[in-house]
PDB file of C-alpha atoms in Angstrom:
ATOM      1  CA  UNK A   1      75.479  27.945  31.277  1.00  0.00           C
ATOM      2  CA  UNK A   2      77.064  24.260  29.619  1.00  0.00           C
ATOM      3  CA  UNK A   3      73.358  23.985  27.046  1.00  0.00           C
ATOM      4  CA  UNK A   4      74.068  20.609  26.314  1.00  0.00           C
ATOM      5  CA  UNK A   5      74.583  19.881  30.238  1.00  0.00           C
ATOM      6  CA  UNK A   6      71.440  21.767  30.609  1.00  0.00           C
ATOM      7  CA  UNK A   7      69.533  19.791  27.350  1.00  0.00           C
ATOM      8  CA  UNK A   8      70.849  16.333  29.332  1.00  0.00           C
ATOM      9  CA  UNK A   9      69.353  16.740  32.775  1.00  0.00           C
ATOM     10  CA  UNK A  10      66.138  18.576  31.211  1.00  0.00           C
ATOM     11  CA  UNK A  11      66.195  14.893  29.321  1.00  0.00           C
ATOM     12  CA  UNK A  12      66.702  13.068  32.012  1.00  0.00           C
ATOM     13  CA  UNK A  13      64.025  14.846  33.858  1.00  0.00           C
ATOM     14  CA  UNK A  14      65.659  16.832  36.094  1.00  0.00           C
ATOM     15  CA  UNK A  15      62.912  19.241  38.048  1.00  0.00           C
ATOM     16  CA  UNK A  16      64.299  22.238  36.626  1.00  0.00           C
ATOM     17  CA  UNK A  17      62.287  24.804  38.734  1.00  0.00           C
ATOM     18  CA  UNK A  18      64.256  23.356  41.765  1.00  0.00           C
ATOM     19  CA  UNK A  19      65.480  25.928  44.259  1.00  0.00           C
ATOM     20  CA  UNK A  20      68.701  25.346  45.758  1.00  0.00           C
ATOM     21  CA  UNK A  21      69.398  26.562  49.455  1.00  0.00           C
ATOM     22  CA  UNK A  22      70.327  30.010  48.555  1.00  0.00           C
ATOM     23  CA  UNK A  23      66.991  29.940  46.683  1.00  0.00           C
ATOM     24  CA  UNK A  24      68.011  30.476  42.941  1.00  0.00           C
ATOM     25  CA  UNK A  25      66.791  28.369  40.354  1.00  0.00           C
ATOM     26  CA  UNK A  26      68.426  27.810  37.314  1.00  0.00           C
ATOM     27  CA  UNK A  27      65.836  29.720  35.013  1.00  0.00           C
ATOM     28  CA  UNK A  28      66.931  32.918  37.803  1.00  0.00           C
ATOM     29  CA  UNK A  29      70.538  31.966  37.152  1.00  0.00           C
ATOM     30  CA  UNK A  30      70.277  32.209  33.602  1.00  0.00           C
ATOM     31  CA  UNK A  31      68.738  35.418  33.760  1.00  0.00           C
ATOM     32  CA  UNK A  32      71.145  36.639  36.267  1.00  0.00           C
ATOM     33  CA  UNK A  33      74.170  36.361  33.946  1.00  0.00           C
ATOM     34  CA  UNK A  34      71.931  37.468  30.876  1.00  0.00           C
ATOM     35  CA  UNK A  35      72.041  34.162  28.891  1.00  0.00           C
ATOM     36  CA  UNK A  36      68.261  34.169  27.108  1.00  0.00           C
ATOM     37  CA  UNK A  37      69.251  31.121  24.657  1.00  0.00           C
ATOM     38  CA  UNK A  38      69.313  29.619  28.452  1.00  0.00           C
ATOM     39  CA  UNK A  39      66.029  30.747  29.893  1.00  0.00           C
ATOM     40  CA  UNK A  40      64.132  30.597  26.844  1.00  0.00           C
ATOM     41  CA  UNK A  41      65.316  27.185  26.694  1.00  0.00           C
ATOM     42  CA  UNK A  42      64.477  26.253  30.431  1.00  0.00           C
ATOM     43  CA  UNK A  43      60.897  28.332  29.909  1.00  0.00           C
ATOM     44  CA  UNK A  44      60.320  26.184  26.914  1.00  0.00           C
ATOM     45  CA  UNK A  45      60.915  22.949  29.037  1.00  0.00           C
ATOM     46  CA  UNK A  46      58.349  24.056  31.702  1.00  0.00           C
ATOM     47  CA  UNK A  47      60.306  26.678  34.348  1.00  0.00           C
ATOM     48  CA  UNK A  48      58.019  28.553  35.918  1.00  0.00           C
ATOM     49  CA  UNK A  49      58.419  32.090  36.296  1.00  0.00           C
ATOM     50  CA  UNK A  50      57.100  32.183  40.384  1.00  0.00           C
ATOM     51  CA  UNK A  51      59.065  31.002  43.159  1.00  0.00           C
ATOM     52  CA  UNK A  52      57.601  30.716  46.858  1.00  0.00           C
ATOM     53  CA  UNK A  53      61.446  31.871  48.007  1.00  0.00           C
ATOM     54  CA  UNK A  54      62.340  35.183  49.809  1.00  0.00           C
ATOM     55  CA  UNK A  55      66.059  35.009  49.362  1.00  0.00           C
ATOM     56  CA  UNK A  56      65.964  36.150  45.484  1.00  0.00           C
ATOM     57  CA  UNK A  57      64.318  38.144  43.314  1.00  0.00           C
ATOM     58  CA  UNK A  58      61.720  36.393  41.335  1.00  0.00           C
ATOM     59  CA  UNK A  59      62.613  36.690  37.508  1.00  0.00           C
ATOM     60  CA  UNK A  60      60.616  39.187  36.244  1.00  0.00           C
ATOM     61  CA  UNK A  61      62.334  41.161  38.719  1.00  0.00           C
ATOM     62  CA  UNK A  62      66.080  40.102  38.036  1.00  0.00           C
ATOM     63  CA  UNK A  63      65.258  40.659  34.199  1.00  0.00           C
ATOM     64  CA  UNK A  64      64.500  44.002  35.166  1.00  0.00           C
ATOM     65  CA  UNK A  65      67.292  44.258  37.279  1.00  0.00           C
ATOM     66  CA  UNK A  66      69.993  43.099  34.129  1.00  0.00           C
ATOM     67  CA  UNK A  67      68.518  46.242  32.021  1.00  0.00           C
ATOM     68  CA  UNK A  68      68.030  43.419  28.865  1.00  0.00           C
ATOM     69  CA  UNK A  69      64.639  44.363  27.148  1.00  0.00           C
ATOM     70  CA  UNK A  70      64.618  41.000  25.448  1.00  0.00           C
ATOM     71  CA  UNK A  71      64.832  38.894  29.078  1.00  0.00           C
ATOM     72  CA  UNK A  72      61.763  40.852  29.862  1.00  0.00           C
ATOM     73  CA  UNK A  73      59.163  40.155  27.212  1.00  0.00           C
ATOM     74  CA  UNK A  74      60.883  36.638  27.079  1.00  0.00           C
ATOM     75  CA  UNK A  75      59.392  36.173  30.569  1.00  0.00           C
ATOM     76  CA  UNK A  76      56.419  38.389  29.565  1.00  0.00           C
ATOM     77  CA  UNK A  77      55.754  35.838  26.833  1.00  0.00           C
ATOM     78  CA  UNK A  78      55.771  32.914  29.409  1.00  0.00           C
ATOM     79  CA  UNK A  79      53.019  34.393  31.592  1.00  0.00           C
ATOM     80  CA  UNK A  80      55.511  36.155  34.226  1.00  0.00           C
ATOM     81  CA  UNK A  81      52.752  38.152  36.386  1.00  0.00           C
ATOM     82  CA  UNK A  82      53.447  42.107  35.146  1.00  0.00           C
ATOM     83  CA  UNK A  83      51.744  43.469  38.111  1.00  0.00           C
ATOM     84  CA  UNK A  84      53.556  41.426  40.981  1.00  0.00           C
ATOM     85  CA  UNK A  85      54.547  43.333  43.757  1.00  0.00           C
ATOM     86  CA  UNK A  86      57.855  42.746  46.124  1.00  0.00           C
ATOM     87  CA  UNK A  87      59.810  44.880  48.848  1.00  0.00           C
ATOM     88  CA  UNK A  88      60.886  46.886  45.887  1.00  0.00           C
ATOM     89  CA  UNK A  89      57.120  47.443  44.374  1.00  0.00           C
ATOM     90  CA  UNK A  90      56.512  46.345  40.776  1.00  0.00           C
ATOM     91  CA  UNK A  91      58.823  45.648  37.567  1.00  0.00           C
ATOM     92  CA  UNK A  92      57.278  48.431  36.360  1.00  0.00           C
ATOM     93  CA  UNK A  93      57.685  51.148  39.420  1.00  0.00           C
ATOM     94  CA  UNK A  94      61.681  49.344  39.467  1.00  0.00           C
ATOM     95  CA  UNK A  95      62.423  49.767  35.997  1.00  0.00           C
ATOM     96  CA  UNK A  96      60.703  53.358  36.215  1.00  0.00           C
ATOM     97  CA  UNK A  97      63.391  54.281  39.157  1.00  0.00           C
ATOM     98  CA  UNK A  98      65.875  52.588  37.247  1.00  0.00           C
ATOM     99  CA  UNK A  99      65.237  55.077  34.263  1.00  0.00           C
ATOM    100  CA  UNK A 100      64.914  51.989  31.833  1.00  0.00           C
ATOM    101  CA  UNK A 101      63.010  53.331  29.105  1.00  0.00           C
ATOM    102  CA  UNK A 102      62.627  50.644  26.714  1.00  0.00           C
ATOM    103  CA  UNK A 103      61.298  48.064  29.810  1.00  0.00           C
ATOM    104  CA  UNK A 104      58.900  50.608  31.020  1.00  0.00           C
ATOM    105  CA  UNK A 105      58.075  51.026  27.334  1.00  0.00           C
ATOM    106  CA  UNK A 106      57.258  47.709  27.209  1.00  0.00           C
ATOM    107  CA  UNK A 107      55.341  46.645  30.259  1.00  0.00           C
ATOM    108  CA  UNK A 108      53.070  49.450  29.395  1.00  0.00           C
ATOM    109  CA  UNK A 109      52.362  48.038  26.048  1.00  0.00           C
ATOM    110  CA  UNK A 110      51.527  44.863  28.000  1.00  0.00           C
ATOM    111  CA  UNK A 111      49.349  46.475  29.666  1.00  0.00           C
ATOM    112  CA  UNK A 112      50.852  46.755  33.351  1.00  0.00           C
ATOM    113  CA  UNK A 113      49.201  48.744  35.926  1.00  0.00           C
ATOM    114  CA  UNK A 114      50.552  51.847  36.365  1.00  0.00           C
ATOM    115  CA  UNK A 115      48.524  52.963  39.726  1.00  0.00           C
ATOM    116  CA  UNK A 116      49.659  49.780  41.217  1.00  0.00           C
ATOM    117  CA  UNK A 117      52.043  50.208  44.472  1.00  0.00           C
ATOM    118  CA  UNK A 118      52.375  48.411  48.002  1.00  0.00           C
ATOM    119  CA  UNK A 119      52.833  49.733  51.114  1.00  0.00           C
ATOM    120  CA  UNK A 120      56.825  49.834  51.196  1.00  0.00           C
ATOM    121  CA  UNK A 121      57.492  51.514  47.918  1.00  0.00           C
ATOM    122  CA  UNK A 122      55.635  54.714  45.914  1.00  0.00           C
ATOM    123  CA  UNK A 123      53.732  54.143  42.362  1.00  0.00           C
ATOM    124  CA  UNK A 124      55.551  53.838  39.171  1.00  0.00           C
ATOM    125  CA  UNK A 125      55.087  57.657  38.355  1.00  0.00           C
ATOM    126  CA  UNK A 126      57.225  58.760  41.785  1.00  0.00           C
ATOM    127  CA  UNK A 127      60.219  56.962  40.872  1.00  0.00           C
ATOM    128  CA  UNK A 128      60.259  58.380  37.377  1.00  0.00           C
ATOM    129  CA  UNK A 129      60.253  62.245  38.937  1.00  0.00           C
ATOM    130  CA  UNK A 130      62.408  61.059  41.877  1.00  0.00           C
ATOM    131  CA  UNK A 131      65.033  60.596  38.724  1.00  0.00           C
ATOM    132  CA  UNK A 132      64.019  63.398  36.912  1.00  0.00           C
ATOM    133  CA  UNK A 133      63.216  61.563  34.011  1.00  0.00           C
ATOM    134  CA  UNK A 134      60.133  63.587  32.291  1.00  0.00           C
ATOM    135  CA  UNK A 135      60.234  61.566  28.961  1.00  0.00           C
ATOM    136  CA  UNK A 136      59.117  58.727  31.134  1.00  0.00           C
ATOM    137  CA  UNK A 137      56.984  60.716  33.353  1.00  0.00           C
ATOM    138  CA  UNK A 138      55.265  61.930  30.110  1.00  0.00           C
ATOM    139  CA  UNK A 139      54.772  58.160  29.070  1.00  0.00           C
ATOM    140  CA  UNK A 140      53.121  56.959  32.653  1.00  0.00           C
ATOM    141  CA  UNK A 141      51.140  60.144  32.713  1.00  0.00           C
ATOM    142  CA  UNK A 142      49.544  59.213  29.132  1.00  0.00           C
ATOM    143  CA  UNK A 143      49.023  55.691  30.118  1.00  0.00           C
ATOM    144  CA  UNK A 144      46.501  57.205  33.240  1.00  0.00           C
ATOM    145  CA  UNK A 145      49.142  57.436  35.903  1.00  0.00           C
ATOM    146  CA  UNK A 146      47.443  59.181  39.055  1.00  0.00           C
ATOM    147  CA  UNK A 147      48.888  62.243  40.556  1.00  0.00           C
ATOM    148  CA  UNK A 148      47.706  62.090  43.897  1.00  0.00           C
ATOM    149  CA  UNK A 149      48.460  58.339  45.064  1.00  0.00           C
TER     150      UNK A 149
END
């Protein structure tokens, strides 16, 4: 998290969407340990949001997984694909199971598909009534959530 380390090899031209060989980038670092002045600066300098790695969770997921609204629409705001699924489904079905109100808030608002599944994990609305959260069941319902999937 040194910025002005950070501002020297991003002037030097340092590839900073390099993986290392546990498959973490530095834009997933910086998300990890919740320091946005970091990502938005690494997003700014051309980070991308997708990794090819299966070690780590790509960072749309990880800001999801940190709880911090603000991570999440940064990414949002750098074209982070909303409807991405993983072993764990979407951001939206994980921060529905996760109870996170104010992400699932606003991925809807963004428009994020919430019918969309895989074949691993259940559809946005399940993980909302496997929590027994019916404030956010309410709110996927009214955005066209499907009972029967």
């Amino acid at each position: 998290g040194d910025m002005k380390l950070i501002e020297k090899l991003v002037k030097e031209g340092v590839n900073i969407s390099a993986i290392n060989d546990s498959g973490e980038s530095a834009l997933s670092k910086a998300i990890s340990r919740r320091q946005i002045n970091v990502a938005r600066f690494l997003l700014e300098n051309g980070a991308t949001t997708e990794y090819p790695g299966f070690l780590v969770e790509k960072p749309l997921f990880s800001a999801v997984s940190t709880g911090n609204v603000k991570l999440v629409q940064l990414l949002l705001d750098h074209d982070a694909d909303i409807d991405e699924c993983s072993s764990v489904g979407t951001v939206l079905s994980k921060a529905a199971k996760a109870g996170q109100e104010d992400i699932v808030a606003l991925l809807l608002s963004r428009d994020a598909d919430v019918n969309l599944f895989n074949h691993l994990v259940y559809a946005p609305l399940y993980g909302a009534v496997t929590q027994n959260n019916d404030r956010l069941v309410r709110e996927l319902l009214k955005h066209g959530a499907e009972t029967g999937i």
